[in-house]
Each structure stands twice: as structure tokens, then as C-alpha cells.
Coordinates of C-alpha atoms in Angstrom, one line a residue:
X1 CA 0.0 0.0 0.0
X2 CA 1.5 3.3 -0.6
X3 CA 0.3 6.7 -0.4
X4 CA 1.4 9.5 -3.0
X5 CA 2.8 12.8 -1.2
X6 CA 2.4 15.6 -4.5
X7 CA 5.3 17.6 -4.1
X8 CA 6.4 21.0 -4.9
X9 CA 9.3 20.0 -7.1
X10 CA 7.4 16.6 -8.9
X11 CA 3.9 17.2 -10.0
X12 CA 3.7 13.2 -10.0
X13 CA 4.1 12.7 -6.8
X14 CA 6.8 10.5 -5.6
X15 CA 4.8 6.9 -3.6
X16 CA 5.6 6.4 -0.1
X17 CA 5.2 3.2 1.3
X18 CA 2.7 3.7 4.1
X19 CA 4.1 2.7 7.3
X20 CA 2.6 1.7 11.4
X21 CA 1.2 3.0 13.3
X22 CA -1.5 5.9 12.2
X23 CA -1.7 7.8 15.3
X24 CA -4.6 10.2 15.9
X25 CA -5.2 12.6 18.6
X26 CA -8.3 15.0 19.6
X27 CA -8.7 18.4 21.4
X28 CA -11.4 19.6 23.6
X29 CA -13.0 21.0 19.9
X30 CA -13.1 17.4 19.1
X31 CA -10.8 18.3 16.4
X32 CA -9.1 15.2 15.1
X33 CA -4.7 15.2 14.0
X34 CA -3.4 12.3 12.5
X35 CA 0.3 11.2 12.5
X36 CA 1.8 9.2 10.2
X37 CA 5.3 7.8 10.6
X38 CA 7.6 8.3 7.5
X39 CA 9.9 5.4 6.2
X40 CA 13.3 5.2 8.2
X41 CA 15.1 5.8 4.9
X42 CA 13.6 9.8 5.8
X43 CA 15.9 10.3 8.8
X44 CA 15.5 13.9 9.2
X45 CA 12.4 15.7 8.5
X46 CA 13.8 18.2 5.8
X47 CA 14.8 14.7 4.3
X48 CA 11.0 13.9 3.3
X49 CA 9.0 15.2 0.6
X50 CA 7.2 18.4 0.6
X51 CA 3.3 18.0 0.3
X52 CA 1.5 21.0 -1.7
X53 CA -0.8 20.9 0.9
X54 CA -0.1 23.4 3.6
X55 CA -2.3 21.5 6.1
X56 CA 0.2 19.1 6.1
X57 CA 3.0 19.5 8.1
X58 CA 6.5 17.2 8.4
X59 CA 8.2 17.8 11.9
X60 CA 10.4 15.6 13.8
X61 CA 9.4 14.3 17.0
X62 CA 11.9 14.1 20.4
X63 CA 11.6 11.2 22.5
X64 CA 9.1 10.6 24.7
X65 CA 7.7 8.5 27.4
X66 CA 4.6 6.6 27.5
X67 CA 2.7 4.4 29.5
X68 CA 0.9 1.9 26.5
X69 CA -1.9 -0.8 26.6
X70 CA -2.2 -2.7 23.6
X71 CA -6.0 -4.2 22.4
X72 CA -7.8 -5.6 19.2
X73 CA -10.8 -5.0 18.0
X74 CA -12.7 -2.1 17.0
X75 CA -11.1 1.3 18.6
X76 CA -14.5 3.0 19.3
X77 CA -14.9 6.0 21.4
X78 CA -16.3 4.0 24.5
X79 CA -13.7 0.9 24.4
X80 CA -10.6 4.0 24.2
X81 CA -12.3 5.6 26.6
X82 CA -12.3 2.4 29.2
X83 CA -8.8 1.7 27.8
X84 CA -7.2 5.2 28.9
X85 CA -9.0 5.1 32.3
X86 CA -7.9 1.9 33.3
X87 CA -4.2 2.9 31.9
X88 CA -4.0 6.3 33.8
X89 CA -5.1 4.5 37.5
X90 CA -2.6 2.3 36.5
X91 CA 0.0 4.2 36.2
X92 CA -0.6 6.6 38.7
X93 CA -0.9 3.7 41.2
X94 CA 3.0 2.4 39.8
X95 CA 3.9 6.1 40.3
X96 CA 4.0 7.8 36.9
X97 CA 3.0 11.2 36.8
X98 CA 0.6 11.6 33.4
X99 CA 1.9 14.6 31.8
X100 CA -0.8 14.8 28.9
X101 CA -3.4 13.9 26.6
X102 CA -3.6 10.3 25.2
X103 CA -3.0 8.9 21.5
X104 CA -4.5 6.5 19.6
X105 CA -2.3 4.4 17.5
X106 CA -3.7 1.8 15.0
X107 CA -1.6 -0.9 12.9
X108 CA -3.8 -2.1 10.1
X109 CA -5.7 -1.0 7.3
X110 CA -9.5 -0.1 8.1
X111 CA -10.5 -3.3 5.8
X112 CA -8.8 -5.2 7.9
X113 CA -11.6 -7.4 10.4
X114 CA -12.3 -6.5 13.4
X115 CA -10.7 -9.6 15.2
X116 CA -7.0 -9.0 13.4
X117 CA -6.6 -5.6 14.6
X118 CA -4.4 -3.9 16.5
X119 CA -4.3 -0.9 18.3
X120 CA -2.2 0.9 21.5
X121 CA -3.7 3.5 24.1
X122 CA -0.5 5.7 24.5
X123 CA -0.2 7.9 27.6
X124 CA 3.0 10.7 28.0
X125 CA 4.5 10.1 31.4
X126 CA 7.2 10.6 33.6

């Protein structure tokens, strides 16, 4: 599966293998910001493609801490929502302090069933 990134220098786009996880996150707003991990061959961020589209932005990301639970199925509001409760009284009670909002990260294509899918609740801690 790839996904073609239309660049300012190639009007043909150049494919990019599409890579694991999707992460998404949401605001108070509800508004929804996905992440998508490039291929390691793009080891800096000036390295990737530029998209035409100037909602799209390439940054690098520093390293981080997270507290994770890992779960199949469907990711629905309600089941992430149990996930990330029981995650944070987890952690807490092991000590970590949560330092911010959760992500969502999914591993498979949405055609994929139900049953065969994976996905992590991540929590920032420290």
C-alpha cells in the first residue's frame, strides 16, 4: 500500500510506502490530528517530501515516554475511553505522573476485520 505525497518539485508525486502506526489525537474541539510515521530511509524531516498541501505538516518528533496498553478489536470512542481510564489508575498507582493527553495508534488497514486488529492507548509520562 502506498500513499502518493504531491510535491512542490514533482507534479507526480513521488509513492511512499505507508508505514505503522496511524496515530490520531483530539482536542477539547473534538478536532481530530493524525500522525503518520515516515519510512526510516527519511531520517531527518527536511529529508522527506514536501506536500502541496499546507495543512500538512512534516516535523520531527523528540523522545518521549509513554505508558501503553495494547488491544484488538474495533477502537470506538467507548472501548478507548475504558482503555485510557484503566491505563491512567494504573500508572498513577505504579507512580508515573501523566503529563498529557492520550494517543491513539492503529496498525492495520480499516478493511482489515475486526478480530485481526491492533491498536495501543499511549499515555505521555514521567
Amino acid at each position: 500500500m502506498t500513499a502518493p505525497v504531491i510535491t512542490k518539485s514533482s507534479p507526480e508525486g513521488e509513492k511512499i510506502a505507508m508505514t505503522a502506526p496511524v496515530v490520531t489525537k483530539s482536542d477539547e474541539k473534538k478536532m481530530v490530528t493524525m500522525q503518520f510515521v515516515l519510512p526510516e530511509k527519511y531520517q531527518k524531516a527536511e529529508e522527506a517530501p514536501k506536500p502541496v498541501d499546507e495543512r500538512v505538516v512534516i516535523r520531527e518528533e523528540g523522545e518521549r515516554k509513554y505508558g501503553v496498553v495494547k488491544f484488538g478489536g474495533v477502537a470506538s470512542d467507548e472501548v478507548v475511553g475504558e482503555k485510557v481510564d484503566k491505563l491512567k489508575k494504573s500508572l498513577e498507582k505504579d507512580g508515573y505522573k501523566v503529563i498529557g493527553q492520550f494517543l491513539l495508534a492503529r496498525y492495520n488497514p480499516p478493511w482489515t476485520l475486526p478480530p485481526f486488529r491492533t491498536n495501543e492507548v499511549m499515555i505521555p509520562v514521567e
